[in-house]
mmCIF file of C-alpha atoms and ligand atoms in Angstrom:
data_model
loop_
_atom_site.group_PDB
_atom_site.id
_atom_site.type_symbol
_atom_site.label_atom_id
_atom_site.label_comp_id
_atom_site.label_asym_id
_atom_site.label_seq_id
_atom_site.Cartn_x
_atom_site.Cartn_y
_atom_site.Cartn_z
ATOM 1 C CA UNK A 4 4.261 -3.936 10.115
ATOM 2 C CA UNK A 5 6.212 -5.922 7.639
ATOM 3 C CA UNK A 6 8.849 -3.689 6.096
ATOM 4 C CA UNK A 7 8.960 -3.714 2.318
ATOM 5 C CA UNK A 8 10.689 -1.812 -0.516
ATOM 6 C CA UNK A 9 8.856 -1.096 -3.749
ATOM 7 C CA UNK A 10 10.977 -1.263 -7.017
ATOM 8 C CA UNK A 11 9.469 0.756 -9.885
ATOM 9 C CA UNK A 12 10.859 2.104 -13.259
ATOM 10 C CA UNK A 13 7.942 4.203 -14.393
ATOM 11 C CA UNK A 14 4.912 6.168 -13.212
ATOM 12 C CA UNK A 15 4.361 4.288 -9.914
ATOM 13 C CA UNK A 16 0.627 4.008 -9.909
ATOM 14 C CA UNK A 17 0.895 0.552 -8.339
ATOM 15 C CA UNK A 18 3.277 1.952 -5.626
ATOM 16 C CA UNK A 19 0.598 4.788 -4.856
ATOM 17 C CA UNK A 20 -2.093 2.182 -4.708
ATOM 18 C CA UNK A 21 -0.245 0.043 -2.180
ATOM 19 C CA UNK A 22 0.747 3.322 -0.002
ATOM 20 C CA UNK A 23 -2.927 4.479 -0.056
ATOM 21 C CA UNK A 24 -4.154 0.931 1.123
ATOM 22 C CA UNK A 25 -1.624 1.242 3.926
ATOM 23 C CA UNK A 26 -2.957 4.643 4.890
ATOM 24 C CA UNK A 27 -6.557 3.300 4.844
ATOM 25 C CA UNK A 28 -5.306 0.658 7.260
ATOM 26 C CA UNK A 29 -5.909 -2.213 4.890
ATOM 27 C CA UNK A 30 -2.308 -3.400 4.723
ATOM 28 C CA UNK A 31 0.009 -4.105 7.700
ATOM 29 C CA UNK A 32 3.079 -2.992 5.888
ATOM 30 C CA UNK A 33 5.457 -0.080 5.844
ATOM 31 C CA UNK A 34 7.332 0.894 2.549
ATOM 32 C CA UNK A 35 10.610 1.896 3.902
ATOM 33 C CA UNK A 36 12.231 2.624 0.591
ATOM 34 C CA UNK A 37 11.358 3.103 -3.055
ATOM 35 C CA UNK A 38 14.012 1.914 -5.391
ATOM 36 C CA UNK A 39 14.208 2.999 -9.183
ATOM 37 C CA UNK A 40 16.705 2.401 -11.944
ATOM 38 C CA UNK A 41 15.332 5.741 -13.526
ATOM 39 C CA UNK A 42 16.122 8.821 -11.539
ATOM 40 C CA UNK A 43 13.621 10.930 -13.674
ATOM 41 C CA UNK A 44 10.749 8.503 -13.299
ATOM 42 C CA UNK A 45 7.431 9.800 -11.820
ATOM 43 C CA UNK A 46 7.352 7.378 -9.046
ATOM 44 C CA UNK A 47 10.194 9.579 -7.450
ATOM 45 C CA UNK A 48 7.748 12.329 -7.136
ATOM 46 C CA UNK A 49 5.087 10.218 -5.844
ATOM 47 C CA UNK A 50 7.495 8.767 -2.970
ATOM 48 C CA UNK A 51 8.445 12.311 -2.050
ATOM 49 C CA UNK A 52 4.926 13.262 -1.761
ATOM 50 C CA UNK A 53 4.518 10.494 0.746
ATOM 51 C CA UNK A 54 7.846 11.357 2.443
ATOM 52 C CA UNK A 55 9.244 7.727 1.667
ATOM 53 C CA UNK A 56 12.897 7.645 0.931
ATOM 54 C CA UNK A 57 14.083 6.967 -2.688
ATOM 55 C CA UNK A 58 17.036 5.101 -3.786
ATOM 56 C CA UNK A 59 17.637 6.172 -7.373
ATOM 57 C CA UNK A 60 20.665 4.358 -9.041
ATOM 58 C CA UNK A 61 21.411 4.123 -12.769
ATOM 59 C CA UNK A 62 22.690 0.672 -13.630
ATOM 60 C CA UNK A 63 24.976 2.281 -16.154
ATOM 61 C CA UNK A 64 26.972 3.815 -13.332
ATOM 62 C CA UNK A 65 28.061 0.356 -12.247
ATOM 63 C CA UNK A 66 30.544 -1.781 -13.891
ATOM 64 C CA UNK A 67 28.469 -5.008 -13.572
ATOM 65 C CA UNK A 68 24.875 -5.823 -12.763
ATOM 66 C CA UNK A 69 26.140 -7.631 -9.613
ATOM 67 C CA UNK A 70 27.716 -4.478 -8.402
ATOM 68 C CA UNK A 71 24.475 -2.545 -8.973
ATOM 69 C CA UNK A 72 22.295 -5.039 -7.059
ATOM 70 C CA UNK A 73 24.959 -5.173 -4.296
ATOM 71 C CA UNK A 74 24.475 -1.489 -3.827
ATOM 72 C CA UNK A 75 20.859 -1.907 -3.692
ATOM 73 C CA UNK A 76 21.152 -4.723 -1.107
ATOM 74 C CA UNK A 77 23.192 -2.487 1.099
ATOM 75 C CA UNK A 78 20.489 0.110 1.296
ATOM 76 C CA UNK A 79 17.848 -2.541 1.817
ATOM 77 C CA UNK A 80 19.754 -3.966 4.845
ATOM 78 C CA UNK A 81 20.159 -0.537 6.085
ATOM 79 C CA UNK A 82 16.375 -0.066 6.181
ATOM 80 C CA UNK A 83 15.703 -3.623 7.522
ATOM 81 C CA UNK A 84 13.632 -4.477 4.549
ATOM 82 C CA UNK A 85 12.048 -8.050 4.548
ATOM 83 C CA UNK A 86 10.156 -8.106 1.354
ATOM 84 C CA UNK A 87 10.700 -6.648 -2.241
ATOM 85 C CA UNK A 88 7.698 -5.575 -4.131
ATOM 86 C CA UNK A 89 8.288 -4.956 -7.878
ATOM 87 C CA UNK A 90 5.678 -2.624 -9.332
ATOM 88 C CA UNK A 91 6.691 -1.747 -12.956
ATOM 89 C CA UNK A 92 10.342 -2.363 -12.428
ATOM 90 C CA UNK A 93 11.510 -3.030 -15.963
ATOM 91 C CA UNK A 94 14.531 -4.990 -15.341
ATOM 92 C CA UNK A 95 15.412 -8.791 -14.662
ATOM 93 C CA UNK A 96 16.577 -9.609 -11.110
ATOM 94 C CA UNK A 97 19.813 -11.510 -10.973
ATOM 95 C CA UNK A 98 20.998 -14.222 -8.703
ATOM 96 C CA UNK A 99 22.626 -11.601 -6.427
ATOM 97 C CA UNK A 100 19.371 -10.179 -5.187
ATOM 98 C CA UNK A 101 17.542 -13.460 -5.515
ATOM 99 C CA UNK A 102 19.869 -15.086 -3.136
ATOM 100 C CA UNK A 103 19.721 -12.095 -0.588
ATOM 101 C CA UNK A 104 15.912 -12.237 -0.553
ATOM 102 C CA UNK A 105 15.013 -15.976 -1.129
ATOM 103 C CA UNK A 106 11.189 -16.267 -1.802
ATOM 104 C CA UNK A 107 10.739 -12.702 -0.677
ATOM 105 C CA UNK A 108 10.446 -10.880 -4.076
ATOM 106 C CA UNK A 109 7.192 -10.429 -5.784
ATOM 107 C CA UNK A 110 6.042 -8.951 -8.980
ATOM 108 C CA UNK A 111 2.918 -7.846 -10.707
ATOM 109 C CA UNK A 112 2.509 -8.341 -14.510
ATOM 110 C CA UNK A 113 -0.331 -7.007 -17.033
ATOM 111 C CA UNK A 114 -1.432 -10.367 -18.440
ATOM 112 C CA UNK A 115 -2.523 -13.714 -17.431
ATOM 113 C CA UNK A 116 0.803 -15.463 -17.308
ATOM 114 C CA UNK A 117 2.200 -17.546 -18.859
ATOM 115 C CA UNK A 118 0.636 -15.740 -21.847
ATOM 116 C CA UNK A 119 2.453 -12.421 -22.934
ATOM 117 C CA UNK A 120 5.544 -12.259 -20.741
ATOM 118 C CA UNK A 121 8.090 -9.433 -21.077
ATOM 119 C CA UNK A 122 7.537 -5.999 -22.417
ATOM 120 C CA UNK A 123 4.311 -4.437 -23.484
ATOM 121 C CA UNK A 124 1.989 -7.418 -22.406
ATOM 122 C CA UNK A 125 -1.064 -5.382 -23.111
ATOM 123 C CA UNK A 126 0.051 -4.447 -26.694
ATOM 124 C CA UNK A 127 1.117 -8.148 -27.199
ATOM 125 C CA UNK A 128 -2.592 -9.306 -26.034
ATOM 126 C CA UNK A 129 -4.218 -6.738 -28.398
ATOM 127 C CA UNK A 130 -2.057 -7.769 -31.274
ATOM 128 C CA UNK A 131 -2.760 -11.418 -30.704
ATOM 129 C CA UNK A 132 -6.536 -10.496 -30.612
ATOM 130 C CA UNK A 133 -7.388 -12.235 -27.193
ATOM 131 C CA UNK A 134 -10.762 -11.202 -25.767
ATOM 132 C CA UNK A 135 -9.893 -11.623 -22.223
ATOM 133 C CA UNK A 136 -6.484 -10.857 -20.562
ATOM 134 C CA UNK A 137 -5.685 -9.814 -16.990
ATOM 135 C CA UNK A 138 -3.247 -9.395 -14.078
ATOM 136 C CA UNK A 139 -0.881 -11.745 -12.477
ATOM 137 C CA UNK A 140 1.000 -11.474 -9.050
ATOM 138 C CA UNK A 141 3.907 -13.882 -8.732
ATOM 139 C CA UNK A 142 7.028 -14.878 -6.996
ATOM 140 C CA UNK A 143 10.197 -13.707 -8.908
ATOM 141 C CA UNK A 144 12.846 -16.102 -10.063
ATOM 142 C CA UNK A 145 15.585 -15.934 -12.577
ATOM 143 C CA UNK A 146 13.225 -15.910 -15.561
ATOM 144 C CA UNK A 147 11.183 -13.296 -17.295
ATOM 145 C CA UNK A 148 7.860 -13.374 -15.509
ATOM 146 C CA UNK A 149 8.266 -17.097 -14.917
ATOM 147 C CA UNK A 150 7.917 -17.594 -11.120
ATOM 148 C CA UNK A 151 5.143 -19.312 -9.104
ATOM 149 C CA UNK A 152 1.680 -17.598 -9.470
ATOM 150 C CA UNK A 153 0.112 -16.095 -6.258
ATOM 151 C CA UNK A 154 -2.906 -14.435 -7.780
ATOM 152 C CA UNK A 155 -4.662 -13.612 -11.007
ATOM 153 C CA UNK A 156 -7.645 -11.653 -12.182
ATOM 154 C CA UNK A 157 -9.277 -11.603 -15.629
ATOM 155 C CA UNK A 158 -9.852 -8.313 -17.486
ATOM 156 C CA UNK A 159 -11.831 -7.918 -20.740
ATOM 157 C CA UNK A 160 -10.085 -6.406 -23.577
ATOM 158 C CA UNK A 161 -11.922 -3.370 -24.971
ATOM 159 C CA UNK A 162 -12.033 -4.012 -28.837
ATOM 160 C CA UNK A 163 -9.522 -1.959 -30.580
ATOM 161 C CA UNK A 164 -9.069 0.562 -27.685
ATOM 162 C CA UNK A 165 -5.664 0.138 -26.201
ATOM 163 C CA UNK A 166 -6.146 2.945 -23.799
ATOM 164 C CA UNK A 167 -9.404 1.732 -22.430
ATOM 165 C CA UNK A 168 -8.033 -1.723 -22.037
ATOM 166 C CA UNK A 169 -4.984 -0.321 -20.108
ATOM 167 C CA UNK A 170 -7.009 1.788 -17.782
ATOM 168 C CA UNK A 171 -9.119 -1.325 -16.895
ATOM 169 C CA UNK A 172 -5.908 -3.423 -16.327
ATOM 170 C CA UNK A 173 -4.362 -0.864 -14.052
ATOM 171 C CA UNK A 174 -7.393 -0.443 -12.117
ATOM 172 C CA UNK A 175 -7.428 -4.332 -11.648
ATOM 173 C CA UNK A 176 -3.720 -4.091 -10.746
ATOM 174 C CA UNK A 177 -4.299 -1.793 -7.963
ATOM 175 C CA UNK A 178 -6.940 -3.961 -6.258
ATOM 176 C CA UNK A 179 -5.292 -7.219 -6.878
ATOM 177 C CA UNK A 180 -1.815 -6.375 -5.656
ATOM 178 C CA UNK A 181 -3.090 -4.718 -2.455
ATOM 179 C CA UNK A 182 -5.327 -8.010 -1.719
ATOM 180 C CA UNK A 183 -2.495 -10.400 -2.601
ATOM 181 C CA UNK A 184 0.142 -8.520 -0.351
ATOM 182 C CA UNK A 185 -2.354 -8.534 2.465
ATOM 183 C CA UNK A 186 -2.567 -12.352 2.134
ATOM 184 C CA UNK A 187 1.076 -12.971 1.769
ATOM 185 C CA UNK A 188 2.336 -10.622 4.310
ATOM 186 C CA UNK A 189 -0.152 -10.985 7.123
HETATM 187 C C1 GAR B 19 2.112 -2.212 -14.525
HETATM 188 O O1 GAR B 19 1.087 -2.321 -15.589
HETATM 189 C C2 GAR B 19 2.858 -3.424 -14.432
HETATM 190 O O2 GAR B 19 2.127 -4.409 -14.364
HETATM 191 C C3 GAR B 19 3.843 -3.364 -15.565
HETATM 192 O O3 GAR B 19 4.277 -2.024 -15.633
HETATM 193 C C4 GAR B 19 3.167 -1.174 -15.217
HETATM 194 C C5 GAR B 19 3.736 -0.236 -14.343
HETATM 195 O O4 GAR B 19 2.652 0.844 -13.944
HETATM 196 N N1 GAR B 19 4.895 -4.340 -15.291
HETATM 197 C C6 GAR B 19 5.506 -5.093 -16.321
HETATM 198 O O5 GAR B 19 5.087 -4.991 -17.429
HETATM 199 C C7 GAR B 19 6.449 -6.122 -15.850
HETATM 200 N N2 GAR B 19 6.939 -6.924 -16.810
HETATM 201 P P1 GAR B 19 2.957 1.767 -12.679
HETATM 202 O O6 GAR B 19 4.269 2.347 -12.775
HETATM 203 O O7 GAR B 19 1.982 2.744 -12.861
HETATM 204 O O8 GAR B 19 2.668 0.999 -11.456
#
């Protein structure tokens, strides 16, 4: 199997969906390591439940972003990680990580990019009043949600209901990310 690390800052439902797809035999991948910048995030509990090692490093404990990413790279090398899968990792990736893993970092974003990049894409879409939004899987470059698109799926906005819209988007994310990774990493 292809060795991956999943990076997450929050709940980790996408991480969980990937791990469950692996366990169902749908993805020939092994999650060697979960990396988080938020040591208290729920993704840590999820990883522990699957007995997957966690690297939890607070960026503020490092003098520079380059130092922070260098520490991550050291761990990724130790686990022979080949691909980095961002799943709700709310931080820009710098040149240090991009150079260490060229064309080997992917991200999922809860909108039809290039619409609504950055934070709270679902809130941005509802605020704008679009009727259809969606999910994008893309390669990561130095920009904010700007890299080449790998896969997209549309999701209808539930009028005036953020929670229902968010639920529908998450559901689609879990399906689309698994499918895209299967295509990409086979
Ligand atoms: C997901 O909706 C993901 O698309 C989004 O964060 C959420 C994480 O959920 N990512 C971004 O907005 C990146 N710009 P999860 O922790 O339950 O997987």
